[in-house]
Amino acid sequence: MSQWKQIQQLEIRLLEHVDYLYDDNFPMDIRQGLADWIESQDWDTAANDEPMATVMFTNLLSQLERLCSQEQNFLQRHNLKIINQQLQVKYKASPALMARVISTCLREERRILSSACMQEQGPLEKSLQNSVAIERQKNMDNRVMIIRSSVQMMDQSVKFIEDMQDDFDFRYKTLQSRDPVERNSDLMKQEVTRLQEMLNRLDFKRKEILSKMNDVIKEIDDLMTSQLNPELLAWKRRQQIASIGGPLLTGLDQLQNWFTLTAQSLFQVKRQLDKLGELILKVTYESDPIPLQRPQMEEQVKYLIYHLIKSSFVVEKQPCMPTHPQKPLIIKTGVQFTTKVRLLVKLPEVDYQLKVKTTFDKDLPPGRVNRQFFILTNNTKAMDIEDSSNGCLSVEFRHLQLKEKKYINGTKGNEGLLSVTEELHSLSFEACFTVQGLTVDLETCSLPLVVISNVSQLPGGWASVMWYNLLTDEPRNLAFFGNPARATWNQLSEVLSWQFSTLAGRGLNKEQLSMLGEKLLGQQASFGDCHVSWSKFSKENIPGKPFSFWMWLDSILELIKKHLLPVWNDNYIMGFVSKEMERALLKDRDPGTFLLRFSESHLGGITFTWVEHNDNGEVKFNSVEPYTKNRLSALPFADIIRDYKVISDGVVPENPLKFLYPNIPKDEAFARHYNSHPSKVYPYIPSTLIPISELRSNSSTTLPPCQSPEPPMTPGEFDMLNQQICFDIDTMSSPYSD
């Protein structure tokens, strides 16, 4: 079943998360209409390969035109034509950007499917998706709209006061122009009385509007303090979690809407106060409330505008190398990286030629880091209105590059106890502009970065990024690894599962996580609340092994991503199971039943173990030497399982693998993944690599691991070996024979 069909069978709650993925950047109409074709393309590779992305972009447009020509519904055909035009405008100059967008959508779909298969969500994901947060956002929507409505009604009140004052001013000046002789007449006295009444009403209305303004200003202040700023902090926390593989980051457009509506209200109140200032130039009187109250209110409004705009300057996309889109916040010297900042306030009052400057390690205390870097490329760029439906004001730096500073006499100053991947850095962004006479200095910074100089440091760097963003919401605690906090296993296991759902498309189930917990913490009845130190997770070697827990797990992730992805996503790899549990699962199964697990003794290795029963009922278990990336580069894993042979005590070589645990026929499970075909280049006999092991006699119930040649034997070598042990093979035949 295609991924898109699986998505459509999800419950409404999860479909709402899918809905967030699709917008003008990648409309759902395309995902629906071209589902099979889209899923058959390698978007991950194209995202980092401009020529390949260009070809795929052209193919996408061709597929879209074909879909449009076949569409019978007139309205849908019209919509598809519009989408085709929009895609050409948006991605013609940068097809790799399109590939990244589609790659992200497909990856998030897999993560959502993975979470649907999990028995329950982890605590972090629950906290990000609970109903309380949804209700809080609905309350925020209502409150912002009530404020907007109140401010707009005050506009009408100010206009009414202005009209009332004009009427009073006209009558007063008319009275002043009368002959002094008439001032003591009854008519004049009536007019004076009428003017006094008008002035009283004017005074009442001025006090009333000032009271309403004061209430609105207090309401906006409370809104910003109690809801808007916490919502911004919550979004930043969600961004941290998303950066380490958590749920897709959403909500920034909603935040921009709240910030913009609040700013519009404040600017409107400021204009109303300015208007009141103009009114008192024409008419004022003793105990006039405007001169008494307006200055303080004006200062309060300016203060709120300043802090609202200042806090609206955010890093929308954290620094990331395009070559490693799933591992942001790690920068390699000499390699370009991208980042994007955004202003959440969208107003005509803002200068749209706003220039943003980036600085690396700004204001870092001396001696805090061992290495110092500078930005090699242009670090200043102007903000512009983004060509999208929300029209936000943003700037994306796509070609930043770091270079390490040279040191006198080759020394790097303070050599601390922290490793390269524990040393944290920061990228700062600055801008300044003036709006309605108010100067606002904007400044924000990225989450802490790890700078590496060699790709071999990437696993350690990613461990640091995960640990930091899991355990703290501080935006710039660069000294974090001087005394890193501990994580509970419940916290850590959820993040580890995210690594598999992000990189491999399927997260870990409860049993797999339990095995990982035992490997890291030892045999414990319950280790959910047990604490794990940073050192134990990433630095200390596993007892009896020359590598740490994280290095072992990361090597498995890489193995899955590069060589085992289809089999992993079909849930055929049990993966994390101890040898003891493996034997317990297999002992009562039919002969030839096997399971797939990751090696505990090799970095990035996968093995299979099968069960046999002797005539006397004795159970034997056989495990093949783990296959690593070197072997799997020569032959796909599904083909290894199909063609695997064992030579044992002169017995005809045979494939001992019959049923995938618990009882799935081997070919039923793996047939669709077999992908090596005989050569059809005449006049050569077709050849196939065959993995083969020699199994020697042993009286113990558990035989030593089978040894598998590297690379696997060719049929010719296999033929020679067969002749030496004096038996015929009639199972191999040429497709070209009669």
XYZ file of C-alpha atoms in Angstrom:
738
model
C 0.000 0.000 0.000
C 1.362 3.416 -0.939
C 2.317 5.862 1.757
C -0.417 8.285 0.670
C -3.123 5.601 0.933
C -1.913 4.788 4.447
C -2.117 8.483 5.312
C -5.737 8.668 4.148
C -6.687 5.885 6.560
C -5.475 7.769 9.626
C -7.826 9.143 12.230
C -8.930 12.781 12.050
C -6.539 13.893 14.803
C -3.515 12.798 12.781
C -4.941 13.983 9.462
C -5.008 17.493 10.908
C -1.223 17.259 11.307
C -0.927 16.116 7.705
C -2.970 19.143 6.664
C -0.294 21.422 8.138
C 2.277 20.008 5.707
C 0.653 21.244 2.525
C 0.308 24.830 1.358
C 1.238 26.908 -1.689
C 4.806 25.580 -1.495
C 3.545 22.058 -2.221
C -0.234 21.844 -2.754
C -2.066 18.743 -1.621
C -3.672 18.486 -5.086
C -0.265 17.440 -6.463
C 0.361 14.993 -3.623
C -3.009 13.385 -4.270
C -2.855 13.299 -8.062
C 0.778 12.165 -8.400
C 1.084 10.082 -5.230
C 2.712 6.976 -6.730
C 5.111 8.913 -8.942
C 6.154 11.253 -6.129
C 6.891 8.343 -3.782
C 9.004 6.610 -6.426
C 11.470 9.526 -6.716
C 14.619 10.122 -4.647
C 13.850 13.624 -3.332
C 16.416 13.379 -0.520
C 19.286 13.116 -2.993
C 17.819 15.720 -5.338
C 17.605 18.218 -2.471
C 21.409 18.344 -2.461
C 21.999 17.838 -6.188
C 20.963 20.821 -8.334
C 21.268 19.054 -11.755
C 19.230 16.098 -10.508
C 16.668 18.464 -8.962
C 16.364 20.311 -12.284
C 15.566 17.067 -14.108
C 13.038 16.042 -11.464
C 11.409 19.482 -11.536
C 10.979 19.181 -15.308
C 9.550 15.679 -14.880
C 7.161 16.922 -12.201
C 5.810 19.593 -14.530
C 5.371 16.974 -17.269
C 3.526 14.689 -14.879
C 1.351 17.595 -13.812
C 0.497 18.457 -17.414
C -0.435 14.829 -18.059
C -2.634 14.824 -14.952
C -4.280 18.043 -16.079
C -5.047 16.664 -19.546
C -6.690 13.586 -18.017
C -8.769 15.517 -15.487
C -12.485 15.532 -16.365
C -13.614 18.040 -13.756
C -13.355 21.547 -15.242
C -12.740 23.320 -11.933
C -10.041 20.873 -10.847
C -8.365 21.124 -14.253
C -8.334 24.909 -13.887
C -6.776 24.611 -10.407
C -4.075 22.275 -11.693
C -3.149 24.757 -14.428
C -2.815 27.519 -11.814
C -0.648 25.263 -9.633
C 1.573 24.470 -12.624
C 2.147 28.181 -13.248
C 2.805 28.892 -9.564
C 5.372 26.095 -9.298
C 7.269 27.405 -12.317
C 7.412 30.898 -10.817
C 8.448 29.618 -7.399
C 11.000 26.913 -8.238
C 12.320 27.479 -11.758
C 15.368 29.325 -10.414
C 15.871 26.909 -7.507
C 14.541 23.386 -8.192
C 16.564 21.987 -5.267
C 14.358 24.037 -2.952
C 11.332 22.217 -4.357
C 13.047 18.875 -3.748
C 13.734 19.876 -0.134
C 10.088 20.845 0.386
C 8.791 17.542 -1.002
C 11.437 15.559 0.890
C 10.378 17.210 4.140
C 6.687 16.504 3.501
C 7.306 12.829 2.758
C 9.542 12.477 5.804
C 6.918 14.066 8.050
C 4.248 11.794 6.609
C 6.394 8.815 7.587
C 6.840 10.224 11.062
C 3.075 10.694 11.458
C 2.454 7.134 10.243
C 5.089 5.927 12.673
C 3.452 7.735 15.590
C 0.102 6.209 14.589
C 1.628 2.739 14.895
C 3.113 3.453 18.307
C 1.043 2.229 21.249
C 1.278 5.625 22.882
C 2.934 8.986 22.386
C 5.945 9.976 24.433
C 5.710 12.702 27.098
C 7.345 15.381 24.946
C 5.041 14.807 21.986
C 1.999 14.701 24.267
C 2.956 18.041 25.783
C 3.187 19.616 22.326
C -0.143 18.304 21.058
C -2.509 18.376 24.016
C -6.028 19.775 23.929
C -5.147 22.450 26.509
C -2.800 24.076 23.995
C -5.553 24.089 21.360
C -8.007 25.721 23.762
C -5.364 28.264 24.729
C -4.892 29.222 21.095
C -8.648 29.590 20.576
C -8.773 31.885 23.594
C -5.899 33.884 22.130
C -7.743 34.277 18.822
C -10.845 35.572 20.588
C -8.927 37.954 22.806
C -6.952 39.494 19.942
C -10.125 40.039 17.911
C -11.949 41.607 20.870
C -9.087 44.091 21.272
C -9.158 44.901 17.555
C -12.898 45.494 17.733
C -12.531 47.748 20.787
C -9.821 49.832 19.111
C -11.888 50.265 15.965
C -14.864 51.406 18.027
C -12.588 53.949 19.726
C -11.870 55.356 16.269
C -15.560 56.191 15.989
C -15.542 57.727 19.481
C -12.564 59.960 18.634
C -14.307 61.048 15.429
C -17.475 61.822 17.434
C -15.441 63.922 19.897
C -13.788 65.741 17.011
C -17.207 66.575 15.492
C -18.563 67.629 18.876
C -15.520 69.841 19.461
C -15.822 71.431 16.000
C -19.440 72.263 16.753
C -18.482 73.742 20.118
C -15.605 75.690 18.586
C -17.834 77.133 15.880
C -20.510 78.196 18.371
C -17.938 79.633 20.754
C -16.238 81.683 18.055
C -19.608 82.873 16.781
C -20.512 84.041 20.240
C -17.184 85.778 20.567
C -17.836 87.673 17.344
C -21.143 89.102 18.616
C -21.498 92.762 19.593
C -20.467 93.217 23.269
C -23.702 95.142 23.847
C -25.693 91.956 23.190
C -23.781 89.812 25.693
C -26.126 90.587 28.556
C -29.234 89.764 26.590
C -31.336 86.734 27.477
C -30.532 85.172 24.090
C -26.838 85.457 24.778
C -27.235 83.981 28.236
C -29.072 81.005 26.744
C -26.250 80.517 24.222
C -23.623 80.628 26.979
C -25.607 78.044 28.941
C -25.794 75.839 25.841
C -22.033 76.188 25.322
C -21.383 75.199 28.924
C -23.505 72.112 28.495
C -21.622 71.246 25.318
C -18.307 71.708 27.124
C -19.492 69.444 29.931
C -20.469 66.758 27.437
C -17.126 67.212 25.661
C -15.279 66.835 28.954
C -17.285 63.702 29.742
C -16.525 62.193 26.317
C -12.821 63.004 26.624
C -12.659 61.313 30.005
C -14.637 58.394 28.633
C -12.376 57.831 25.621
C -9.236 58.159 27.749
C -10.648 55.603 30.176
C -11.387 53.210 27.292
C -7.910 53.750 25.856
C -6.358 53.069 29.215
C -8.346 49.844 29.539
C -7.308 48.711 26.043
C -3.651 49.529 26.717
C -3.786 47.512 29.946
C -5.500 44.669 28.085
C -2.797 44.650 25.388
C -0.081 44.769 28.041
C -1.637 41.806 29.819
C -2.131 39.978 26.509
C 1.546 40.370 25.640
C 2.738 39.379 29.100
C 0.411 36.494 29.884
C -0.254 34.983 26.461
C 1.617 36.349 23.452
C 5.132 36.105 24.890
C 4.468 32.629 26.381
C 3.104 31.483 22.999
C 6.294 32.741 21.343
C 8.414 30.893 23.910
C 6.307 27.762 23.357
C 6.915 28.028 19.600
C 10.653 28.384 20.205
C 10.539 25.280 22.386
C 8.663 23.410 19.655
C 11.358 24.562 17.238
C 13.996 23.006 19.491
C 12.101 19.736 19.622
C 11.478 19.743 15.849
C 15.190 20.319 15.231
C 16.030 16.992 16.915
C 13.409 14.972 15.035
C 10.237 15.834 16.943
C 6.840 16.756 15.465
C 6.757 19.121 12.508
C 7.081 22.744 13.577
C 3.881 24.692 12.957
C 2.264 27.809 14.333
C 4.571 30.581 13.116
C 1.963 31.964 10.710
C -0.540 31.977 13.575
C 1.968 33.825 15.753
C 2.553 36.340 12.971
C -1.188 36.933 12.782
C -1.386 37.591 16.538
C 1.680 39.829 16.527
C 0.462 41.778 13.501
C -3.075 42.310 14.828
C -1.692 43.391 18.210
C 0.743 45.801 16.541
C -2.049 47.195 14.382
C -4.077 47.850 17.530
C -1.165 49.607 19.231
C -0.390 51.785 16.207
C -4.073 52.659 15.940
C -4.197 53.672 19.617
C -1.066 55.761 19.052
C -2.783 57.571 16.158
C -5.830 58.143 18.333
C -3.641 59.671 21.045
C -1.967 61.852 18.409
C -5.425 62.988 17.306
C -6.359 63.890 20.864
C -3.156 65.913 21.032
C -4.296 67.850 17.974
C -7.737 68.467 19.490
C -6.403 70.210 22.584
C -4.564 72.674 20.360
C -8.022 73.963 19.338
C -10.004 73.526 22.527
C -8.728 73.093 26.048
C -9.897 74.172 29.453
C -9.112 73.963 33.129
C -8.830 70.339 34.350
C -8.843 69.100 30.744
C -8.055 65.307 31.101
C -6.129 64.985 27.843
C -2.992 66.973 28.813
C -2.989 65.225 32.183
C -3.295 61.599 30.998
C -2.148 61.509 27.381
C 1.678 61.763 27.903
C 1.824 58.750 30.218
C -0.432 56.685 27.965
C 1.639 57.622 24.924
C 4.833 56.457 26.633
C 3.171 53.182 27.573
C 2.040 52.589 23.973
C 5.539 53.338 22.637
C 7.007 50.940 25.186
C 4.616 48.170 24.125
C 5.262 48.775 20.405
C 9.011 48.688 20.975
C 8.974 45.405 22.878
C 6.393 43.804 20.606
C 8.466 44.466 17.482
C 11.721 43.588 19.226
C 10.389 40.192 20.334
C 8.912 39.509 16.878
C 12.387 39.120 15.327
C 12.923 35.342 15.244
C 15.081 32.698 13.591
C 12.578 30.882 11.397
C 15.060 28.279 10.110
C 17.993 27.361 12.301
C 21.437 27.156 10.636
C 21.745 23.963 8.620
C 24.026 22.516 5.962
C 21.999 21.588 2.847
C 24.008 18.357 2.682
C 22.550 17.294 6.058
C 19.013 18.731 6.218
C 17.969 16.333 8.984
C 20.822 17.402 11.260
C 20.571 21.166 11.756
C 22.754 23.201 14.126
C 25.942 21.425 13.003
C 28.244 23.505 10.801
C 31.365 22.212 9.077
C 34.096 24.718 8.305
C 34.368 25.496 4.616
C 30.871 24.142 3.856
C 27.991 26.468 3.030
C 25.039 26.590 5.374
C 21.686 28.352 5.306
C 19.509 30.124 7.845
C 16.465 32.378 7.801
C 15.151 35.139 10.055
C 11.668 36.625 10.047
C 9.841 39.638 11.459
C 6.445 38.586 12.752
C 5.002 42.102 12.562
C 3.701 42.802 9.057
C 2.864 46.504 8.792
C 3.154 49.257 6.188
C 4.872 51.364 8.858
C 7.898 49.048 8.816
C 10.763 49.953 6.489
C 10.926 47.114 3.977
C 14.583 47.825 3.184
C 15.559 46.551 6.589
C 19.145 45.229 6.515
C 20.136 42.288 8.688
C 23.728 41.599 9.733
C 24.975 38.228 10.970
C 27.786 37.848 13.500
C 29.390 34.648 14.766
C 30.004 34.252 18.514
C 29.030 37.871 19.253
C 29.967 39.106 22.735
C 31.397 35.723 23.694
C 33.471 36.022 26.904
C 37.229 35.505 26.350
C 38.405 31.976 27.009
C 34.932 30.462 26.700
C 35.864 28.468 23.583
C 39.081 26.905 22.318
C 38.453 27.770 18.681
C 37.341 31.010 17.071
C 35.638 31.431 13.702
C 34.568 34.164 11.351
C 32.031 34.315 8.526
C 33.910 34.061 5.265
C 31.085 35.203 2.950
C 28.872 38.298 2.814
C 27.109 38.591 6.157
C 24.634 41.408 5.427
C 21.398 41.136 3.495
C 18.173 43.150 3.148
C 14.834 41.785 4.272
C 12.128 41.484 1.677
C 8.462 40.551 1.465
C 8.321 36.820 0.935
C 6.506 35.683 -2.167
C 3.952 33.538 -0.384
C 0.392 33.681 0.833
C 1.322 35.243 4.170
C 3.653 37.846 2.632
C 5.930 37.843 5.669
C 9.005 40.034 5.988
C 12.051 37.748 6.043
C 15.570 37.195 4.796
C 17.303 33.905 4.035
C 21.088 33.599 4.083
C 21.864 30.724 1.727
C 25.630 30.900 1.270
C 27.170 31.525 4.691
C 30.472 29.805 5.371
C 32.739 29.608 8.411
C 36.505 29.659 8.594
C 38.616 29.051 11.668
C 40.906 31.855 12.754
C 44.625 31.220 12.607
C 46.484 31.273 15.878
C 49.874 32.692 16.704
C 52.552 29.995 16.985
C 49.913 27.423 16.100
C 48.269 27.522 19.552
C 44.562 27.923 20.154
C 44.695 29.736 23.467
C 42.801 28.023 26.279
C 42.662 24.275 25.835
C 39.681 23.247 27.928
C 38.279 19.907 28.970
C 35.448 20.013 26.427
C 35.729 18.157 23.147
C 35.173 19.866 19.792
C 31.591 18.587 19.649
C 30.823 19.827 23.180
C 31.970 23.359 22.407
C 28.906 25.477 21.642
C 28.742 28.575 19.442
C 26.103 31.071 18.386
C 25.071 32.978 15.260
C 23.588 36.425 15.984
C 21.382 38.611 13.785
C 21.065 42.392 14.120
C 18.988 45.102 12.441
C 17.787 48.603 13.247
C 14.924 50.676 11.849
C 12.713 53.610 12.736
C 8.930 53.457 12.710
C 6.763 56.527 13.437
C 9.660 58.222 15.159
C 10.443 55.164 17.287
C 13.862 53.513 16.769
C 13.877 49.766 17.352
C 17.098 47.742 17.676
C 16.414 44.179 16.628
C 18.566 41.299 17.790
C 18.101 37.550 17.922
C 20.343 34.515 17.826
C 20.343 30.931 16.690
C 20.190 27.985 18.997
C 23.674 26.852 20.078
C 25.742 25.436 17.219
C 28.392 22.749 17.027
C 31.225 23.498 14.596
C 33.130 20.543 13.149
C 36.085 20.350 10.797
C 35.687 16.721 9.718
C 32.603 14.640 8.889
C 33.814 11.993 11.338
C 32.809 14.461 14.080
C 29.212 14.558 12.831
C 27.833 11.773 15.108
C 29.347 13.389 18.206
C 28.091 16.796 17.137
C 24.569 15.489 16.652
C 24.636 13.853 20.084
C 25.445 17.276 21.572
C 22.638 18.958 19.595
C 20.131 16.340 20.772
C 21.217 16.480 24.404
C 21.124 20.271 24.610
C 17.742 20.757 22.946
C 16.177 17.898 24.860
C 17.152 19.159 28.293
C 17.049 22.965 28.225
C 14.944 25.702 26.680
C 17.627 28.329 27.210
C 18.364 29.958 23.846
C 22.064 30.618 24.432
C 23.554 28.604 27.286
C 26.922 28.077 25.620
C 28.456 26.723 28.830
C 25.902 23.888 29.004
C 28.404 21.058 28.587
C 30.578 22.369 31.393
C 28.087 20.600 33.665
C 25.482 18.879 31.446
C 22.153 17.888 32.945
C 21.020 14.276 33.116
C 18.124 12.923 31.067
C 15.501 10.452 32.220
C 15.184 7.346 30.099
C 11.595 8.329 29.245
C 12.866 11.584 27.752
C 15.818 10.045 25.948
C 13.971 7.036 24.530
C 11.413 9.286 22.854
C 14.137 11.309 21.145
C 15.949 8.142 20.046
C 12.745 6.864 18.458
C 12.440 10.199 16.624
C 15.863 9.616 15.076
C 14.607 6.426 13.475
C 11.307 7.920 12.305
C 13.118 10.949 10.837
C 16.049 9.215 9.170
C 14.554 5.786 8.510
C 10.806 6.428 8.282
C 9.732 4.225 11.198
C 10.207 4.814 14.900
C 10.962 2.244 17.590
C 8.296 0.257 19.415
C 8.132 -0.332 23.147
C 10.002 -3.660 22.977
C 12.865 -2.209 20.931
C 13.183 0.760 23.282
C 13.143 -1.595 26.252
C 16.119 -3.509 24.819
C 17.987 -0.229 24.258
C 17.239 0.746 27.851
C 18.687 -2.521 29.088
C 21.796 -2.042 26.962
C 22.367 1.453 28.311
C 21.222 1.025 31.919
C 21.582 -2.697 32.530
C 18.914 -5.190 33.591
C 16.374 -3.271 35.635
C 12.745 -4.006 36.382
C 11.748 -0.477 35.500
C 14.113 2.133 34.126
C 11.609 4.689 32.795
C 12.548 7.257 35.440
C 16.210 6.277 35.672
C 18.616 9.065 34.838
C 21.234 8.848 32.112
C 24.356 10.969 32.210
C 25.790 12.681 29.167
C 29.022 10.764 29.591
C 27.300 7.369 29.722
C 25.256 8.185 26.611
C 27.960 9.604 24.388
C 31.468 9.377 25.834
C 31.953 6.189 27.847
C 32.481 2.935 25.962
C 29.941 0.154 26.386
C 31.477 -2.428 28.776
C 33.686 -4.739 26.762
C 33.286 -2.734 23.546
C 35.537 -0.091 21.940
C 32.648 2.314 21.259
C 29.989 4.308 23.109
C 26.262 3.640 23.159
C 25.539 6.560 20.832
C 28.262 5.657 18.324
C 26.796 2.144 18.158
C 23.246 3.425 17.659
C 24.233 6.096 15.134
C 26.079 3.503 13.040
C 22.870 1.457 12.907
C 20.904 4.499 11.772
C 23.355 5.069 8.944
C 23.208 1.387 7.976
C 19.400 1.494 7.785
C 19.341 4.744 5.849
C 21.843 3.597 3.211
C 21.239 -0.152 2.917
C 18.173 -1.417 4.805
C 15.478 1.222 4.407
C 12.797 -0.787 2.509
C 13.133 -3.823 4.780
C 13.147 -1.642 7.898
C 10.003 0.236 6.866
C 8.211 -3.051 6.207
C 8.848 -3.839 9.900
C 10.767 -7.017 9.052
C 13.852 -6.141 11.109
C 13.340 -6.883 14.781
C 16.615 -5.053 15.246
C 17.110 -4.517 18.933
C 16.892 -7.838 20.686
C 19.437 -9.509 22.944
C 20.915 -12.902 22.092
C 19.099 -14.424 25.057
C 15.721 -13.083 23.933
C 16.506 -14.104 20.347
C 16.920 -17.725 21.380
C 13.822 -17.635 23.565
C 11.774 -16.406 20.595
C 13.135 -18.969 18.127
C 13.388 -22.161 20.176
C 9.772 -23.284 19.678
C 9.542 -22.224 16.024
C 9.695 -24.355 12.877
C 13.168 -25.214 11.557
C 14.463 -22.493 9.274
C 12.675 -19.715 11.153
C 14.995 -16.718 11.391
C 14.968 -13.168 12.646
C 17.016 -10.096 11.830
C 18.806 -8.127 14.505
C 21.552 -5.554 14.738
C 24.944 -6.662 15.906
C 25.914 -5.763 19.454
C 29.617 -6.349 18.843
C 30.080 -4.514 15.507
C 29.473 -0.899 14.577
C 26.780 -0.790 11.922
C 26.225 -4.504 11.479
C 23.134 -6.645 10.909
C 22.922 -10.407 11.331
C 20.334 -13.145 11.113
C 19.891 -16.156 13.343
C 17.931 -19.267 12.410
C 16.803 -22.263 14.399
C 17.326 -25.967 13.610
C 16.049 -29.134 15.310
C 18.118 -32.360 15.347
C 16.520 -35.782 15.019
C 16.878 -36.207 18.770
C 14.937 -32.962 19.346
C 17.991 -30.890 20.195
C 17.597 -27.184 19.302
C 20.447 -25.391 17.561
C 20.838 -21.726 16.757
C 23.073 -20.427 13.986
C 24.064 -16.792 13.554
C 25.861 -15.405 10.537
C 28.767 -13.019 10.876
C 27.271 -9.477 10.797
C 26.938 -7.760 7.452
C 28.342 -4.232 7.479
C 28.138 -1.423 4.942
C 31.078 -2.860 2.968
C 29.287 -6.123 2.303
C 25.898 -4.533 1.767
C 27.410 -2.197 -0.827
C 28.273 -5.284 -2.877
C 24.906 -7.026 -2.558
C 21.471 -5.814 -1.375
C 20.358 -7.346 1.897
C 17.136 -8.841 0.488
C 19.193 -10.621 -2.183
C 21.529 -11.961 0.509
C 18.566 -13.521 2.299
C 17.260 -14.979 -0.969
C 20.565 -16.477 -2.135
C 22.249 -17.333 1.162
C 23.761 -20.845 1.236
C 25.383 -22.977 3.917
C 27.958 -25.756 3.339
C 27.915 -28.264 6.194
C 29.693 -31.634 6.456
C 29.434 -32.569 2.786
C 25.713 -31.838 2.622
C 24.437 -30.198 -0.557
C 24.571 -26.386 -0.057
C 21.150 -25.045 0.740
C 19.458 -21.931 1.990
C 18.540 -22.573 5.625
C 16.305 -19.484 5.817
C 12.658 -20.508 5.415
C 10.399 -18.349 7.552
C 10.819 -14.831 8.864
C 9.841 -14.770 12.529
C 7.207 -15.592 13.574
C 6.036 -17.605 10.527
C 6.156 -15.488 7.344
C 7.455 -17.379 4.281
C 10.755 -15.803 3.270
C 9.758 -14.949 -0.305
C 6.423 -13.565 0.800
C 8.253 -11.083 3.022
C 11.161 -10.110 0.783
C 10.187 -10.845 -2.826
C 9.343 -7.250 -3.690
C 12.776 -6.150 -2.469
C 14.772 -8.588 -4.625
C 16.505 -6.380 -7.147
C 19.526 -8.128 -8.630
C 18.891 -9.558 -12.087
C 20.989 -11.800 -14.323
C 23.130 -10.044 -16.848
C 21.693 -9.992 -20.389
C 24.908 -9.042 -22.165
C 25.515 -11.678 -24.809
C 27.402 -13.982 -25.189
C 28.218 -14.061 -21.435
C 26.658 -16.507 -19.006
C 24.680 -14.519 -16.420
C 26.296 -14.205 -13.013
C 24.985 -13.604 -9.526
C 26.864 -13.001 -6.283
C 26.006 -15.682 -3.752
C 26.609 -15.272 -0.008
C 27.854 -18.548 1.441
C 28.929 -19.780 4.879
C 30.753 -22.924 5.978
C 29.236 -24.551 9.030
C 31.475 -27.037 10.833
C 30.303 -29.811 13.128
C 29.974 -28.939 16.762
C 28.399 -30.882 19.544
C 27.140 -27.840 21.454
C 23.561 -26.682 21.040
C 24.716 -23.259 20.001
C 27.109 -23.253 17.070
C 29.760 -20.567 16.572
C 28.893 -17.799 14.125
C 29.044 -18.755 10.472
C 31.834 -17.099 8.556
C 30.790 -15.367 5.368
C 33.405 -14.455 2.727
C 33.771 -10.814 1.793
C 32.773 -10.123 -0.893
C 30.227 -12.978 -1.397
C 31.203 -15.821 -3.721
C 30.510 -15.642 -7.417
C 28.873 -18.689 -9.074
C 32.282 -19.641 -10.542
C 33.949 -19.773 -7.164
C 30.958 -21.591 -5.792
C 31.267 -24.175 -8.633
C 34.933 -24.829 -7.872
C 34.201 -25.272 -4.177
C 31.380 -27.648 -5.041
C 33.683 -29.847 -7.157
C 36.252 -30.020 -4.368
C 33.711 -31.449 -1.921
C 32.564 -33.995 -4.536
C 28.894 -33.427 -5.130
C 26.876 -31.995 -7.979
C 24.773 -28.901 -7.994
C 21.722 -29.026 -10.203
C 19.950 -26.011 -8.733
C 21.748 -23.394 -10.838
C 20.701 -22.943 -14.440
C 21.065 -20.323 -17.125
C 17.964 -18.494 -18.300
C 19.334 -18.945 -21.808
C 19.547 -22.765 -21.616
C 16.953 -24.966 -23.244
